[in-house]
PDB file of C-alpha atoms in Angstrom:
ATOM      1  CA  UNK E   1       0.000   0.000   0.000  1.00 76.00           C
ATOM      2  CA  UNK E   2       2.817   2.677   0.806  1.00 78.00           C
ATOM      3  CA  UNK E   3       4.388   1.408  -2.554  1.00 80.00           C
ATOM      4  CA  UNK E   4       1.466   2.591  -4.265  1.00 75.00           C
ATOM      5  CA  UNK E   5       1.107   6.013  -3.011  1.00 80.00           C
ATOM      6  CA  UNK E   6       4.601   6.552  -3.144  1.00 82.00           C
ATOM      7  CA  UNK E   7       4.454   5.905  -6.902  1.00 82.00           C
ATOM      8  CA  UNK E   8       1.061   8.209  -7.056  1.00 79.00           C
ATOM      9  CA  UNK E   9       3.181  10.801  -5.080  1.00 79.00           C
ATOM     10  CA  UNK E  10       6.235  10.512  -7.568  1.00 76.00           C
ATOM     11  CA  UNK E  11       4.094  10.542 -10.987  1.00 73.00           C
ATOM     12  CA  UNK E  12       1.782  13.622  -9.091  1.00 72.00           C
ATOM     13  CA  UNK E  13       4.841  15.613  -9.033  1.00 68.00           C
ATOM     14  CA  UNK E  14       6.318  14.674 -12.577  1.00 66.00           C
ATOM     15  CA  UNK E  15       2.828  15.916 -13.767  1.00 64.00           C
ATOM     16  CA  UNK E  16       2.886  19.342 -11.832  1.00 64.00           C
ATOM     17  CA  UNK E  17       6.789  19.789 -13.079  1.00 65.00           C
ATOM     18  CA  UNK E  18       5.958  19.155 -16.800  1.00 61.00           C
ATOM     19  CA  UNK E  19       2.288  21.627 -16.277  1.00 56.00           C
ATOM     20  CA  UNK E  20       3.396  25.025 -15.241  1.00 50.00           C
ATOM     21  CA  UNK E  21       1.126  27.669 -16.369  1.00 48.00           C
ATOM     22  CA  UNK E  22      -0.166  28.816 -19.429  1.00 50.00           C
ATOM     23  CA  UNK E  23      -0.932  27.965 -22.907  1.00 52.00           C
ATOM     24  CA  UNK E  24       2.071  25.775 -23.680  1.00 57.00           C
ATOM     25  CA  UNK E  25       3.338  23.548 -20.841  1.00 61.00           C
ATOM     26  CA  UNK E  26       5.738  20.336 -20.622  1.00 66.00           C
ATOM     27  CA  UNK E  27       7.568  19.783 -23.700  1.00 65.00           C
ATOM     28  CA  UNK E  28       5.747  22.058 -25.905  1.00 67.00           C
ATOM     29  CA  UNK E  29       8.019  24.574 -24.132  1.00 68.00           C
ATOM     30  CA  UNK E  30      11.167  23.265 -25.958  1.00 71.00           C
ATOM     31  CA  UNK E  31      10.225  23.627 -29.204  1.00 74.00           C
ATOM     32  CA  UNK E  32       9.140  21.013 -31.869  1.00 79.00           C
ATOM     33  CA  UNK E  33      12.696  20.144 -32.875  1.00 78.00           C
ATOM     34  CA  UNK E  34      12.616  18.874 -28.929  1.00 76.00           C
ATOM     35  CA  UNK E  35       9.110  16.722 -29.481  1.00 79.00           C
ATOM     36  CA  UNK E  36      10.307  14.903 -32.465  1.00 80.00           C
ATOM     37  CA  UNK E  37      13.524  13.624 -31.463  1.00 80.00           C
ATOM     38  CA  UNK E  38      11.530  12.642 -27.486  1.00 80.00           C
ATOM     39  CA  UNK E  39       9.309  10.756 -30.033  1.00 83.00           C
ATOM     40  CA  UNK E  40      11.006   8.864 -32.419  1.00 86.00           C
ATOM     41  CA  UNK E  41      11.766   5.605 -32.260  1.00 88.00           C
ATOM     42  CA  UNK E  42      15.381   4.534 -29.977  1.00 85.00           C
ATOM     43  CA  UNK E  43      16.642   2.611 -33.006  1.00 89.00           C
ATOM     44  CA  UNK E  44      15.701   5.209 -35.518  1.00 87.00           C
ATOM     45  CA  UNK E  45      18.227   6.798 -37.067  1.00 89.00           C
ATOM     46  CA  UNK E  46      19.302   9.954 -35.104  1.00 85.00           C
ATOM     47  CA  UNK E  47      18.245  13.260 -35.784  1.00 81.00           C
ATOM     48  CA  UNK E  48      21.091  15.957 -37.305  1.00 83.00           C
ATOM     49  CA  UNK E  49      21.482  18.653 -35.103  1.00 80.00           C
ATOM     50  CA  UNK E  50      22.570  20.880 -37.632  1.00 85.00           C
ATOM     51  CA  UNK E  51      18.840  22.669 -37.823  1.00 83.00           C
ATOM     52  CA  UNK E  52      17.586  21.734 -34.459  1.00 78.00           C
ATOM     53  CA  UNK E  53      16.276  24.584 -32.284  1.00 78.00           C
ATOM     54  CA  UNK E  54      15.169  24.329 -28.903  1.00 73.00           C
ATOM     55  CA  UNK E  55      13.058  27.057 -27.294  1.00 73.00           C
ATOM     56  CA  UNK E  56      14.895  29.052 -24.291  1.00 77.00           C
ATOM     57  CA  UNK E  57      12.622  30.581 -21.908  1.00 75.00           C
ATOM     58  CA  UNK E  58      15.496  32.170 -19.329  1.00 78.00           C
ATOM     59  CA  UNK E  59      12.638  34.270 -17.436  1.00 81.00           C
ATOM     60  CA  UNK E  60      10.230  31.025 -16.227  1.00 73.00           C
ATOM     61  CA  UNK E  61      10.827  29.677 -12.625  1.00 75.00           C
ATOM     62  CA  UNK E  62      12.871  26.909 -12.991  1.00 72.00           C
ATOM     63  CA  UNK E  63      11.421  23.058 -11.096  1.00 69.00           C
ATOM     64  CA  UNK E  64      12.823  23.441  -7.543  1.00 70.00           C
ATOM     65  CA  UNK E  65      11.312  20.842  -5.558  1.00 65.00           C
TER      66      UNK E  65
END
């Protein structure tokens, strides 16, 4: 039972970190360049970084647990 809630406890905060506020939230925030290589396949050839872009947002508060 304490297993269990300690796993709801650990997957409530990776759901809060990745929310934050506004429109975009989670890994919308980094950019599409981010989304497609956190989605392709592990043995898919890998992406060229030459063109990849990822979004910086310096003025959001950072996750600090």
């Amino acid at each position: 039972m304490l297993k269990n809630i300690s796993i709801l406890a650990v997957l409530a905060v990776v759901l809060v970190a990745c929310g934050g506020g506004g429109g975009v939230t989670g890994f919308a925030q980094l950019g599409s360049d981010f989304a497609r290589a956190f989605a392709q396949d592990r043995n898919a050839e890998p992406i060229s970084l030459e063109n990849v872009t990822l979004v910086k947002t310096p003025l959001v508060e950072p996750f600090n647990p």
